[in-house]
Amino acid sequence: MNDMPRTLPAATIPALSLEAASVVHRGQTLLKPLTLTLDGYQRILVMGPNGAGKSLLLRLAHGLLAPSTGRVHWHGRPPRQAMVFQRPVLLRRSALDNLTYALAVHGVPWRSRKSLAREALARFGLAPLEKRPARVLSGGEQQRLALARAWLLNPEVLFLDEPTAALDPASMRAVEEAVRDFHALGTRIVMTTHDLNQARRLADEVVLLHEGQLVEHSAAERFFAAPASPTSRAFLEGALVW
Amino acid sequence: MTVSDNAFSTALALILGLDDTLLGIVALSLRVSLTAVLIAALLALPLGAALALWRFPGRSAIIVVLNSFMGLPPVVAGLTVYLLLSRAGPLGEFGLLFTPSAMVVAQVILILPIIAALTRQQVEELHGEYREQLQSLGLSRRRMMPTLLWDARFGLLTVVLAGFGRASAEVGAVMIVGGNIDGVTRMMTTAIVLETSKGNLPLALGLGIVLLGLVTLINAGAYVMGETARRRLG
């Protein structure tokens, strides 16, 4: 790849801080004031039962949502970011055009767009499907296309919101491999899941939310071996109401 | 022989005879309506998309006005343009009254609200689906507009056709601002009105059949085009 060299970041990725950030919607507090710093090249898994506020936390962090109170800010310049959603949003165009579109948005000259997009398609096993309309692809193929799109943006921080929740085991494995690949190239991963096994496979750090509140933020090893709070223990034992 | 039997044979004779007067009327009708649709679409598509994307004071009022103007009586639109373009009117100096340009202006006023209001609906719906992804890619609302318009293109094609349907079927506005002058501003619809009032019902109905045939042809063309693209792109 000549135009967007994929190298390990020379400088560190700036940390992201949420300071007493909350989300209130129509008088209902969906996310209670939460203070949290996400730093380093970690794979941070945000966990919790449904409705705990995982997706909201991710949207706050990525800037899709402004906090109702408090502050969300990067320490230094905001890094290149990308997000992969639970239900991939693909444009009504071919698989290839979905990728060249993302490159165009990011100002890559049109000469190199197609070849870069084709490389990404091949990387995610989608090369034979390049001419197919993106929206008739299977769920797993769509999610891989969304990952390929994120790949092309060469993000320093990648957000994934339950990317495997609707996928079969093979597609889930493909997504997890992609997450490892992103991470191996120095991308900070912030991913939500409610799948404990997936978290055990991927996590360096765990953030546990429950009922819109931060319960625990600790290294994965510690979280799984010796959870700090009773809520965490209950969650690990599957005793939290889902 | 009934009127309708006569009408069909008259229509057939009109078409097969390639009557110069008829060709002139057909050409003018198409020119005026297609120009009006083109201008209205160029204005209304971005307007509708902007209304879908931005929240500002007065937005609801604009939407209500557009929605109600979808049902604007053509004669009222015609009268308004007539007053604007008449000698004593504010735009009188251009001398546009009783010209095809005046008819285009009147039709633009009639179909612009239709295209804008329906575009807003379609783009708003699509925006709901695309918003987070486009925002994540770092697009501002202004840069989202072309993407949303392009991705809504199949629905918008139908919207523009609805505008064309209204323009080509409409008689009140073009009658008032065009004046139905033979060879200058006589259109299919105004000719039908004239022939009806003269009692030449077969010719009137014959013209009606030709008009219907033309509109059907254009719609069929657009439908085939849209379906082919839709099947190709999903």
mmCIF file of N, CA and C in Angstrom, chain A residues 39 55 59 86 99 113 118 124 151 155 168 209 230 233:
data_model
loop_
_atom_site.group_PDB
_atom_site.id
_atom_site.type_symbol
_atom_site.label_atom_id
_atom_site.label_comp_id
_atom_site.label_asym_id
_atom_site.label_seq_id
_atom_site.Cartn_x
_atom_site.Cartn_y
_atom_site.Cartn_z
ATOM 1 N N ASP A 39 -6.645 4.129 27.536
ATOM 2 C CA ASP A 39 -5.290 4.511 27.176
ATOM 3 C C ASP A 39 -4.549 3.319 26.562
ATOM 4 N N SER A 55 -23.422 0.456 24.594
ATOM 5 C CA SER A 55 -23.431 1.153 23.306
ATOM 6 C C SER A 55 -23.350 2.659 23.486
ATOM 7 N N ARG A 59 -20.595 5.219 21.929
ATOM 8 C CA ARG A 59 -20.980 6.373 21.105
ATOM 9 C C ARG A 59 -20.455 7.678 21.698
ATOM 10 N N GLN A 86 -23.103 -3.104 15.276
ATOM 11 C CA GLN A 86 -23.685 -4.447 15.384
ATOM 12 C C GLN A 86 -24.355 -4.838 14.073
ATOM 13 N N LEU A 99 -16.216 0.635 -0.329
ATOM 14 C CA LEU A 99 -14.862 0.890 0.167
ATOM 15 C C LEU A 99 -14.256 2.129 -0.492
ATOM 16 N N ARG A 113 -7.669 4.570 -5.249
ATOM 17 C CA ARG A 113 -8.777 4.044 -4.440
ATOM 18 C C ARG A 113 -9.101 2.597 -4.761
ATOM 19 N N ARG A 118 -9.477 -3.043 -3.400
ATOM 20 C CA ARG A 118 -9.397 -4.457 -3.781
ATOM 21 C C ARG A 118 -8.492 -5.231 -2.824
ATOM 22 N N PHE A 124 -10.042 -9.586 3.485
ATOM 23 C CA PHE A 124 -11.163 -10.082 4.278
ATOM 24 C C PHE A 124 -11.973 -11.145 3.527
ATOM 25 N N TRP A 151 -10.659 -1.011 8.113
ATOM 26 C CA TRP A 151 -9.240 -1.319 7.859
ATOM 27 C C TRP A 151 -8.610 -0.256 6.978
ATOM 28 N N PRO A 155 -7.294 3.085 11.301
ATOM 29 C CA PRO A 155 -7.596 3.805 12.539
ATOM 30 C C PRO A 155 -6.557 3.549 13.621
ATOM 31 N N ASP A 168 -22.971 -16.111 12.853
ATOM 32 C CA ASP A 168 -22.729 -17.532 13.110
ATOM 33 C C ASP A 168 -21.280 -17.707 13.588
ATOM 34 N N LEU A 209 -20.167 -2.502 32.989
ATOM 35 C CA LEU A 209 -21.253 -1.562 33.268
ATOM 36 C C LEU A 209 -22.466 -2.351 33.737
ATOM 37 N N PRO A 230 -18.888 -7.204 44.121
ATOM 38 C CA PRO A 230 -19.896 -8.282 44.124
ATOM 39 C C PRO A 230 -20.675 -8.317 42.797
ATOM 40 N N ARG A 233 -18.673 -10.185 40.303
ATOM 41 C CA ARG A 233 -18.727 -11.623 40.586
ATOM 42 C C ARG A 233 -20.044 -12.201 40.107
#
